[in-house]
């Protein structure tokens, strides 16, 4: 499958470890994770088997959206450290044979960025068109309304009125995150210089590129179709996602900056479910980005219009989406990523596995087997290697820190007049798919604050840190952490068939995922039972004499998979 790209780029066979800096490790006792904590942990990350680190945003920011509201691309948020700390981290990575990716957030900035301060200072300011400004609409009674009915991804209107200049600015996320105007040449050049070249010249090895599909908006800014009759604000992604001009912008970004460096890029596709569109971003011939994150699989069960109106994961949908994206680059020159968790997602063992004490470890290992045999570059999110879980169901909205969660809950509260049933339903959605689940502090030990900090952390630690933590799992050869280490070594030995092999289901069971991977004469068979009950497995004759390469239970039956049991065969 890899033959269409004759030179196998270094990033194809590697493993990436994502760090959410605020919650990873506090080295100076202020309750926030920091770059010092990352530097202290480099050997841990290396010994896990991962050799690329992706840092979620570390740039200067008022932290309204945990750093995804950048106020200065060339400075570091003081609680994380300084530019000198980044330089030390780059050096620490490189001497260990590791690499470092930063998060590139350039669909929007903070409203505290000097660019936006200049832009809103006057309609005549040279930076006025660096952002998207529009006049109000007025109804027959003279009442002022936003330019259209677009809904923010964080609830409410996507437009905010600016009293000083008497116009609205667009913000597809929070009102403190005004969208940049990618039609402005001067703005694009400033982005390239300030957010990309500045760091690449310091030795950074690439970027995860935030919201890469939405830079270009329909210039006519039409109303979005009505999908939610109960709201004046409508999902408008059809008017700003994957537009033709967007592909031109990403090609220019590559031509002017990325192609000048030996760097790695992974773009956030978001809810882009069309594989042809995804290939336009990651095709080697198109010269845009190296790979992307598709969210269709991990969004299984999310509400289509309102993600918090979530449903239990339907295994048939999950299996179908997984296969679709495993096969997506077969026969072409694209590349892809393999992941089940990141900072925007609930914990995988709580969604796709079983986080009860009886099955948490075995199902976490099963999910690790699925990911370790997946096509593409492998991504692991901090704590995933421990089987960290979603936060407890008895936590209240006061324990949730995410701006998206708070805005959603308050919007429901305002719309329903504090209706108890509506608020309970909102909390139910947050408990299923909220982003806070991934953002609780890393569980390093069973000591106070989970060993994350010597003081009370910025966010509450998950209550189960005494049962799930690094220190205990390092000492246990049967732990989830130890299993991940073994799996990553096995993937390295079998990288061709696992990362590059073709994918085919060999069983149509709605409860068991059984597939073959094939590459240059190698064949792998993977069997995964996604239930708490034993399931029959009609092992095909050609495999009966082959012993499993690895499994996640101590004792197996020949013709049955135990609860959450997985097996991997290679020949």
Coordinates of C-alpha atoms in Angstrom, one line a residue:
X1 CA 0.0 0.0 0.0
X2 CA 2.9 2.3 0.7
X3 CA 4.4 1.8 -2.8
X4 CA 2.7 4.9 -4.2
X5 CA 5.0 7.0 -1.9
X6 CA 8.4 5.4 -2.5
X7 CA 10.2 7.3 0.2
X8 CA 8.7 6.3 3.5
X9 CA 8.8 9.5 5.5
X10 CA 10.0 9.3 9.0
X11 CA 6.7 10.3 10.5
X12 CA 4.8 7.3 9.0
X13 CA 6.2 4.7 11.3
X14 CA 6.4 6.8 14.5
X15 CA 4.3 7.1 17.7
X16 CA 3.1 10.5 19.0
X17 CA 2.4 11.2 22.7
X18 CA 0.0 14.2 23.1
X19 CA 0.4 16.4 26.2
X20 CA -2.3 18.7 27.6
X21 CA 0.2 21.0 29.4
X22 CA -2.0 22.4 32.1
X23 CA -2.8 18.8 33.3
X24 CA 0.4 16.9 32.7
X25 CA 2.9 17.7 35.5
X26 CA 3.4 20.7 37.8
X27 CA 7.1 21.2 38.4
X28 CA 7.0 24.5 40.4
X29 CA 4.0 24.0 42.8
X30 CA 1.5 26.5 41.4
X31 CA -1.2 23.9 40.6
X32 CA -0.7 24.1 36.8
X33 CA 1.2 21.7 34.6
X34 CA 4.2 23.3 32.9
X35 CA 7.1 22.8 30.5
X36 CA 9.4 21.9 33.4
X37 CA 7.1 19.0 34.2
X38 CA 7.3 17.9 30.5
X39 CA 11.1 18.1 30.6
X40 CA 11.2 16.0 33.8
X41 CA 9.0 13.4 32.1
X42 CA 10.9 12.9 28.8
X43 CA 12.4 9.6 29.9
X44 CA 9.0 8.3 30.9
X45 CA 7.6 9.2 27.5
X46 CA 10.6 7.7 25.7
X47 CA 10.5 4.5 27.7
X48 CA 6.8 4.1 26.9
X49 CA 7.9 3.7 23.3
X50 CA 6.7 7.0 21.9
X51 CA 9.3 9.3 20.3
X52 CA 7.3 12.4 19.2
X53 CA 5.6 14.8 21.6
X54 CA 2.7 17.0 20.6
X55 CA 2.1 19.9 23.0
X56 CA -1.4 21.4 23.0
X57 CA -1.2 25.2 22.9
X58 CA 1.5 26.8 25.1
X59 CA 1.4 30.3 23.6
X60 CA 0.6 33.4 25.6
X61 CA -3.1 33.5 26.2
X62 CA -5.8 34.8 28.6
X63 CA -6.8 31.1 28.8
X64 CA -10.5 31.6 28.1
X65 CA -10.3 28.4 26.0
X66 CA -7.2 26.7 27.5
X67 CA -4.8 28.3 25.2
X68 CA -6.8 28.0 22.0
X69 CA -7.2 31.8 22.3
X70 CA -3.7 33.0 21.4
X71 CA -2.7 36.6 22.3
X72 CA 0.9 36.3 21.2
X73 CA 2.3 33.5 19.0
X74 CA 5.9 34.3 19.9
X75 CA 5.6 34.2 23.7
X76 CA 4.7 31.4 26.1
X77 CA 1.9 31.5 28.7
X78 CA 3.8 32.4 31.9
X79 CA 2.3 29.5 33.9
X80 CA 3.8 27.1 31.4
X81 CA 7.2 28.7 31.3
X82 CA 9.1 30.7 28.7
X83 CA 10.5 30.6 25.2
X84 CA 13.8 29.4 26.9
X85 CA 11.9 26.5 28.3
X86 CA 10.6 25.5 24.9
X87 CA 14.2 25.7 23.6
X88 CA 15.3 23.5 26.5
X89 CA 12.5 21.0 25.7
X90 CA 13.5 20.9 22.0
X91 CA 17.1 20.1 23.0
X92 CA 15.9 17.5 25.5
X93 CA 13.8 15.8 22.9
X94 CA 16.5 15.9 20.2
X95 CA 19.3 14.4 22.4
X96 CA 17.0 11.5 23.1
X97 CA 16.2 11.0 19.4
X98 CA 12.7 12.4 19.9
X99 CA 10.8 15.2 18.1
X100 CA 8.4 18.0 19.2
X101 CA 5.2 19.2 17.6
X102 CA 3.4 22.4 18.6
X103 CA -0.3 23.2 18.2
X104 CA -0.9 25.7 15.4
X105 CA -4.1 27.7 16.1
X106 CA -4.7 30.1 13.2
X107 CA -8.4 30.1 12.4
X108 CA -8.8 32.7 15.2
X109 CA -6.8 34.5 17.8
X110 CA -7.7 35.9 21.2
X111 CA -9.5 39.2 21.3
X112 CA -6.5 40.3 23.4
X113 CA -4.0 39.8 20.5
X114 CA -2.6 43.1 19.4
X115 CA -3.7 42.3 15.8
X116 CA -7.4 42.3 17.0
X117 CA -6.9 45.3 19.3
X118 CA -5.7 47.2 16.2
X119 CA -8.5 45.8 14.0
X120 CA -11.3 46.9 16.3
X121 CA -9.8 50.3 17.1
X122 CA -11.1 51.8 13.9
X123 CA -12.7 50.9 10.6
X124 CA -9.8 52.7 8.9
X125 CA -7.1 50.8 10.8
X126 CA -4.8 48.8 8.4
X127 CA -5.6 45.6 10.3
X128 CA -9.4 46.1 10.0
X129 CA -9.6 43.4 7.3
X130 CA -7.4 41.0 9.2
X131 CA -10.6 39.8 10.9
X132 CA -14.2 39.4 9.6
X133 CA -16.4 42.4 10.3
X134 CA -20.0 42.9 9.0
X135 CA -22.7 45.5 9.5
X136 CA -25.9 44.6 11.4
X137 CA -29.2 43.5 9.9
X138 CA -32.3 45.3 11.0
X139 CA -35.9 44.0 11.1
X140 CA -39.0 45.9 10.1
X141 CA -39.2 47.4 13.6
X142 CA -35.6 48.7 13.5
X143 CA -34.2 46.1 15.9
X144 CA -30.6 45.1 15.4
X145 CA -29.6 41.5 14.6
X146 CA -26.4 39.7 13.7
X147 CA -25.5 39.5 10.0
X148 CA -26.8 35.9 9.7
X149 CA -28.1 33.0 11.8
X150 CA -24.8 31.1 12.2
X151 CA -24.3 29.3 15.5
X152 CA -21.1 29.4 17.4
X153 CA -19.5 26.0 18.1
X154 CA -19.6 27.1 21.7
X155 CA -23.4 27.9 21.7
X156 CA -25.2 31.1 20.8
X157 CA -24.6 33.4 17.9
X158 CA -21.3 33.3 16.0
X159 CA -21.3 37.1 15.9
X160 CA -20.5 39.7 18.5
X161 CA -21.5 43.3 18.4
X162 CA -18.6 45.9 18.8
X163 CA -20.1 49.1 20.2
X164 CA -17.1 51.2 19.3
X165 CA -17.1 50.6 15.6
X166 CA -20.8 49.7 15.2
X167 CA -20.2 46.3 13.5
X168 CA -20.2 42.6 14.3
X169 CA -17.2 40.4 14.2
X170 CA -17.3 36.7 13.5
X171 CA -16.3 34.1 16.1
X172 CA -17.0 30.4 15.2
X173 CA -16.0 29.6 18.8
X174 CA -16.1 31.8 21.9
X175 CA -16.7 35.6 21.5
X176 CA -13.1 36.0 22.9
X177 CA -11.9 34.1 19.8
X178 CA -12.4 36.3 16.7
X179 CA -11.9 34.6 13.4
X180 CA -9.0 35.7 11.2
X181 CA -9.8 36.8 7.7
X182 CA -7.8 34.3 5.5
X183 CA -8.6 36.4 2.4
X184 CA -6.2 39.0 3.6
X185 CA -2.8 38.5 2.2
X186 CA -1.0 40.6 4.8
X187 CA -2.7 38.6 7.6
X188 CA -1.6 35.3 6.1
X189 CA 2.0 36.4 5.8
X190 CA 1.9 37.6 9.4
X191 CA 0.6 34.2 10.5
X192 CA 3.3 32.4 8.6
X193 CA 6.0 34.5 10.2
X194 CA 4.8 34.7 13.7
X195 CA 3.1 31.4 14.4
X196 CA 5.2 29.0 12.1
X197 CA 8.6 30.2 11.0
X198 CA 9.4 31.6 14.5
X199 CA 9.1 28.2 16.0
X200 CA 10.4 26.1 13.1
X201 CA 13.6 28.2 13.1
X202 CA 14.1 27.2 16.8
X203 CA 14.0 23.5 15.9
X204 CA 10.4 22.5 16.4
X205 CA 9.7 19.5 14.2
X206 CA 6.2 20.3 13.0
X207 CA 2.6 21.1 13.9
X208 CA -0.8 19.7 14.7
X209 CA -2.9 22.2 12.8
X210 CA -6.2 23.2 14.6
X211 CA -9.5 23.4 12.7
X212 CA -7.7 23.2 9.3
X213 CA -10.9 22.8 7.3
X214 CA -12.6 26.0 8.2
X215 CA -10.3 28.9 7.4
X216 CA -12.3 29.9 4.3
X217 CA -15.9 31.1 4.7
X218 CA -18.6 31.6 2.0
X219 CA -18.0 35.3 1.2
X220 CA -21.7 36.0 0.9
X221 CA -22.3 34.8 4.5
X222 CA -25.8 33.4 3.8
X223 CA -28.1 32.1 6.5
X224 CA -27.7 28.4 7.4
X225 CA -30.5 26.0 6.9
X226 CA -32.8 25.4 9.8
X227 CA -31.9 22.2 11.6
X228 CA -32.8 23.2 15.2
X229 CA -36.3 24.7 15.2
X230 CA -35.9 25.5 18.9
X231 CA -33.0 27.9 18.4
X232 CA -32.5 31.1 16.4
X233 CA -28.9 30.0 15.8
X234 CA -28.1 27.2 13.3
X235 CA -25.2 24.9 12.5
X236 CA -23.5 26.6 9.5
X237 CA -20.6 24.3 8.7
X238 CA -21.9 23.9 5.1
X239 CA -20.9 27.5 4.6
X240 CA -17.4 27.4 6.0
X241 CA -16.1 23.8 6.0
X242 CA -13.9 22.4 3.2
X243 CA -14.6 25.3 0.8
X244 CA -12.5 25.5 -2.4
X245 CA -10.5 28.4 -1.2
X246 CA -9.5 26.6 1.9
X247 CA -7.5 24.0 -0.1
X248 CA -5.7 27.0 -1.8
X249 CA -4.9 28.4 1.6
X250 CA -3.4 25.2 2.9
X251 CA -1.4 24.7 -0.3
X252 CA 0.0 28.2 0.1
X253 CA 0.9 27.5 3.7
X254 CA 2.9 24.5 2.6
X255 CA 4.5 26.2 -0.3
X256 CA 5.6 29.3 1.6
X257 CA 6.6 27.7 4.9
X258 CA 6.2 24.0 5.6
X259 CA 8.0 22.7 2.5
X260 CA 11.1 24.6 3.5
X261 CA 11.6 22.4 6.6
X262 CA 11.8 18.6 7.3
X263 CA 8.7 18.8 9.5
X264 CA 5.6 16.8 10.2
X265 CA 2.0 18.2 9.9
X266 CA -1.3 16.7 11.0
X267 CA -4.5 18.6 10.4
X268 CA -7.7 18.5 12.4
X269 CA -10.4 17.5 9.9
X270 CA -13.2 17.6 12.5
X271 CA -16.5 16.3 11.2
X272 CA -15.3 15.7 7.6
X273 CA -16.7 12.4 6.7
X274 CA -16.0 12.5 2.9
X275 CA -12.8 10.5 2.3
X276 CA -12.3 12.3 -1.1
X277 CA -12.2 15.6 0.7
X278 CA -9.8 14.3 3.3
X279 CA -7.5 13.0 0.6
X280 CA -7.3 16.4 -1.0
X281 CA -5.6 17.6 2.2
X282 CA -3.2 14.6 2.7
X283 CA -2.3 13.5 -0.8
X284 CA 1.4 13.7 -1.3
X285 CA 0.9 15.0 -4.8
X286 CA -1.4 17.9 -3.5
X287 CA 1.4 19.1 -1.2
X288 CA -0.7 20.4 1.6
X289 CA -0.3 18.4 4.9
X290 CA 1.1 15.0 5.7
X291 CA -2.0 13.5 7.4
X292 CA -5.1 14.4 9.3
X293 CA -7.3 13.4 12.2
X294 CA -10.7 12.1 11.1
X295 CA -13.4 12.4 13.8
X296 CA -16.2 10.3 12.3
X297 CA -15.1 7.1 14.3
X298 CA -14.5 8.8 17.6
X299 CA -17.7 10.8 17.2
X300 CA -19.8 7.7 17.1
X301 CA -22.8 8.3 19.4
X302 CA -22.4 12.1 19.4
X303 CA -25.5 14.1 18.5
X304 CA -25.4 15.2 14.9
X305 CA -26.6 18.8 15.4
X306 CA -26.1 19.1 19.1
X307 CA -23.2 16.8 20.1
X308 CA -24.4 16.7 23.7
X309 CA -27.6 15.0 22.7
X310 CA -25.5 11.8 22.6
X311 CA -26.5 8.2 22.4
X312 CA -24.8 5.0 23.5
X313 CA -22.1 3.8 21.0
X314 CA -23.6 1.6 18.4
X315 CA -21.0 -1.1 17.6
X316 CA -22.2 -1.5 14.0
X317 CA -21.6 2.2 13.4
X318 CA -18.3 2.1 15.1
X319 CA -17.1 -0.9 13.1
X320 CA -18.3 0.6 9.8
X321 CA -16.5 3.9 10.4
X322 CA -13.3 2.3 11.6
X323 CA -13.1 0.1 8.4
X324 CA -13.9 3.1 6.1
X325 CA -11.0 5.1 7.5
X326 CA -8.6 2.2 7.7
X327 CA -9.1 1.6 4.0
X328 CA -9.2 5.3 3.1
X329 CA -5.6 5.5 1.8
X330 CA -5.4 2.1 0.1
X331 CA -4.4 2.6 -3.5
X332 CA -3.5 6.3 -3.3
X333 CA -0.7 8.5 -2.0
X334 CA -2.3 9.8 1.1
X335 CA -1.5 9.1 4.8
X336 CA -3.6 8.9 8.0
X337 CA -3.4 8.8 11.7
X338 CA -4.6 6.3 14.3
X339 CA -6.1 7.6 17.6
X340 CA -9.0 7.1 20.0
X341 CA -8.3 10.0 22.5
X342 CA -7.3 13.6 22.6
X343 CA -8.0 16.8 24.5
X344 CA -11.4 17.2 22.9
X345 CA -12.7 13.7 23.5
X346 CA -14.0 11.6 26.4
X347 CA -11.8 8.7 27.6
X348 CA -11.9 5.8 25.2
X349 CA -12.2 3.1 27.9
X350 CA -15.4 4.8 29.2
X351 CA -16.9 5.1 25.7
X352 CA -15.8 2.1 23.7
X353 CA -14.7 -0.2 26.5
X354 CA -16.0 -0.8 30.0
X355 CA -14.7 1.3 32.9
X356 CA -16.2 -0.8 35.7
X357 CA -13.5 -2.2 38.0
X358 CA -14.1 -5.7 36.7
X359 CA -13.4 -4.9 33.0
X360 CA -11.5 -1.6 32.9
X361 CA -8.0 -3.1 32.5
X362 CA -8.9 -5.8 30.0
X363 CA -11.0 -3.5 27.9
X364 CA -8.3 -0.8 28.0
X365 CA -5.9 -3.4 26.7
X366 CA -8.4 -4.4 24.0
X367 CA -8.6 -0.8 22.7
X368 CA -4.8 -0.6 22.8
X369 CA -4.7 -3.7 20.6
X370 CA -7.1 -2.1 18.1
X371 CA -5.1 1.1 17.9
X372 CA -1.7 -0.7 17.8
X373 CA -2.7 -2.6 14.7
X374 CA -4.3 0.4 13.0
X375 CA -3.1 1.9 9.7
X376 CA -1.3 5.2 9.9
X377 CA 0.8 7.2 12.4
X378 CA -0.1 6.3 16.0
X379 CA -1.2 8.9 18.5
X380 CA -1.6 8.3 22.3
X381 CA -3.1 10.9 24.6
X382 CA -1.6 11.4 28.1
X383 CA -3.2 8.9 30.6
X384 CA -4.6 6.7 27.8
X385 CA -1.6 4.4 28.5
X386 CA -2.9 3.9 32.0
X387 CA -6.5 3.4 31.1
X388 CA -7.6 6.6 32.7
X389 CA -11.4 7.0 32.7
X390 CA -14.1 9.7 32.4
X391 CA -14.8 11.7 35.5
X392 CA -17.3 10.3 38.0
X393 CA -21.0 10.8 37.3
X394 CA -21.6 12.5 40.6
X395 CA -19.5 15.5 39.8
X396 CA -21.6 18.7 39.3
X397 CA -21.3 21.4 36.7
X398 CA -19.1 23.3 39.2
X399 CA -16.5 20.7 38.7
X400 CA -16.4 21.1 34.9
X401 CA -13.9 23.7 33.7
X402 CA -14.3 23.6 29.9
X403 CA -15.7 26.8 28.3
X404 CA -17.7 24.7 25.9
X405 CA -19.4 22.8 28.8
X406 CA -20.1 25.9 30.8
X407 CA -21.5 27.7 27.8
X408 CA -23.7 24.8 26.9
X409 CA -25.1 24.3 30.4
X410 CA -25.8 28.0 30.8
X411 CA -27.5 28.2 27.4
X412 CA -29.8 25.3 28.4
X413 CA -30.4 27.0 31.7
X414 CA -31.3 30.3 30.1
X415 CA -33.5 28.8 27.4
X416 CA -35.5 26.6 29.7
X417 CA -35.8 28.8 32.7
X418 CA -33.7 26.5 34.9
X419 CA -35.9 23.5 34.1
X420 CA -34.7 20.6 36.2
X421 CA -35.3 17.9 33.6
X422 CA -33.5 20.0 30.9
X423 CA -30.5 20.6 33.1
X424 CA -30.3 17.0 34.1
X425 CA -30.4 16.1 30.4
X426 CA -27.6 18.6 29.7
X427 CA -25.5 17.1 32.5
X428 CA -26.2 13.7 31.0
X429 CA -24.7 14.9 27.7
X430 CA -21.7 16.4 29.4
X431 CA -21.1 13.1 31.2
X432 CA -21.0 11.2 27.9
X433 CA -19.1 13.5 25.6
X434 CA -17.7 16.5 27.4
X435 CA -14.1 17.6 26.9
X436 CA -13.3 17.8 30.6
X437 CA -13.0 14.0 30.8
X438 CA -9.6 14.2 29.1
X439 CA -8.4 17.3 31.0
X440 CA -8.2 16.1 34.6
X441 CA -4.7 16.0 35.9
X442 CA -2.4 13.2 35.0
X443 CA -2.4 10.5 37.7
X444 CA 1.3 9.9 38.6
X445 CA 0.9 8.3 42.0
X446 CA -1.5 7.5 44.8
X447 CA -0.1 10.4 46.8
X448 CA -2.2 13.6 47.4
X449 CA -3.2 15.4 44.1
X450 CA -2.3 12.2 42.3
X451 CA 1.4 13.3 42.4
X452 CA 0.5 15.9 39.7
X453 CA 1.2 18.8 42.0
X454 CA 2.2 19.7 45.6
X455 CA -0.8 22.0 45.9
X456 CA -4.4 21.9 44.9
X457 CA -4.5 21.6 41.0
X458 CA -6.3 24.0 38.7
X459 CA -8.8 21.2 38.0
X460 CA -10.1 18.5 40.3
X461 CA -8.2 15.1 40.1
X462 CA -10.3 12.1 39.1
X463 CA -11.4 10.3 42.3
X464 CA -9.9 7.0 41.1
X465 CA -6.2 8.1 41.1
X466 CA -5.4 5.7 43.9
X467 CA -6.4 2.8 41.7
X468 CA -5.0 4.2 38.4
X469 CA -1.6 5.8 38.4
X470 CA 1.8 5.6 36.8
X471 CA 3.8 4.6 39.9
X472 CA 1.7 1.5 40.5
X473 CA 1.5 0.5 36.9
X474 CA 5.3 0.8 36.4
X475 CA 5.7 -1.8 39.1
X476 CA 3.2 -4.2 37.7
X477 CA 4.1 -6.2 34.7
X478 CA 0.5 -6.9 34.0
X479 CA -0.7 -3.3 34.1
X480 CA -2.3 -1.4 31.2
X481 CA 0.9 0.6 31.0
X482 CA 3.1 -2.4 30.7
X483 CA 0.8 -3.8 28.1
X484 CA 1.1 -0.7 26.0
X485 CA 4.9 -0.9 26.2
X486 CA 4.8 -4.4 24.9
X487 CA 2.4 -3.6 22.1
X488 CA 4.4 -0.7 20.9
X489 CA 7.5 -2.9 20.6
X490 CA 5.5 -5.5 18.7
X491 CA 4.1 -2.8 16.4
X492 CA 7.7 -1.6 15.7
X493 CA 8.7 -5.2 14.8
X494 CA 5.6 -5.6 12.6
X495 CA 5.3 -2.0 11.4
X496 CA 4.7 -2.9 7.7
X497 CA 1.6 -5.0 8.2
X498 CA 0.2 -3.0 11.1
X499 CA 0.8 0.6 9.9
X500 CA 0.8 0.0 6.1
X501 CA -1.3 -3.1 5.6
X502 CA -4.6 -3.4 3.7
X503 CA -7.6 -3.9 5.9
X504 CA -10.5 -6.4 5.6
X505 CA -13.1 -7.6 8.0
X506 CA -13.4 -11.4 8.1
X507 CA -16.4 -11.6 10.4
X508 CA -19.7 -9.8 10.3
X509 CA -20.5 -10.1 14.0
X510 CA -22.0 -6.9 15.4
X511 CA -20.2 -7.6 18.7
X512 CA -16.8 -8.8 17.7
X513 CA -14.3 -7.0 15.5
X514 CA -12.2 -9.5 13.4
X515 CA -10.0 -8.2 10.7
X516 CA -6.9 -9.1 8.6
X517 CA -4.1 -6.8 7.6
X518 CA -1.9 -7.7 4.7
X519 CA 1.4 -6.2 3.5
X520 CA 4.2 -7.6 1.3
X521 CA 3.3 -11.2 2.1
X522 CA 2.8 -10.6 5.8
X523 CA -0.7 -11.3 7.2
X524 CA -2.1 -10.3 10.7
X525 CA -5.4 -11.4 12.2
X526 CA -6.9 -9.4 15.0
X527 CA -9.9 -10.5 17.0
X528 CA -11.6 -8.1 19.5
X529 CA -14.6 -8.9 21.7
X530 CA -16.4 -5.6 22.5
X531 CA -18.8 -7.1 25.0
X532 CA -18.8 -8.3 28.6
X533 CA -20.0 -11.7 27.5
X534 CA -18.0 -14.6 25.9
X535 CA -18.5 -14.7 22.1
X536 CA -17.9 -17.6 19.6
X537 CA -15.1 -17.2 17.2
X538 CA -15.1 -19.5 14.2
X539 CA -11.3 -19.4 13.8
X540 CA -10.6 -20.1 10.1
X541 CA -8.6 -23.2 9.3
X542 CA -5.5 -21.4 8.0
X543 CA -5.1 -19.8 11.5
X544 CA -5.7 -22.9 13.7
X545 CA -2.0 -23.8 13.9
X546 CA -0.8 -20.3 14.6
X547 CA -0.3 -19.1 18.1
X548 CA -1.4 -15.6 19.1
X549 CA 1.4 -13.0 19.0
X550 CA -0.2 -11.4 22.0
X551 CA -3.5 -11.4 23.9
X552 CA -5.0 -9.5 26.8
X553 CA -6.2 -12.3 29.1
X554 CA -4.2 -15.0 30.9
X555 CA -6.3 -18.0 29.7
X556 CA -8.1 -18.3 26.4
X557 CA -10.6 -20.8 24.9
X558 CA -10.0 -22.1 21.4
X559 CA -13.4 -21.3 20.0
X560 CA -14.5 -18.4 22.3
X561 CA -13.3 -15.0 23.2
X562 CA -13.8 -14.1 26.8
X563 CA -15.3 -10.7 27.9
X564 CA -13.3 -7.9 26.3
X565 CA -10.7 -10.4 25.1
X566 CA -8.5 -9.6 22.2
X567 CA -5.9 -11.6 20.2
X568 CA -3.4 -10.7 17.6
X569 CA -1.9 -13.3 15.2
X570 CA 0.9 -12.7 12.6
X571 CA 2.3 -15.0 10.0

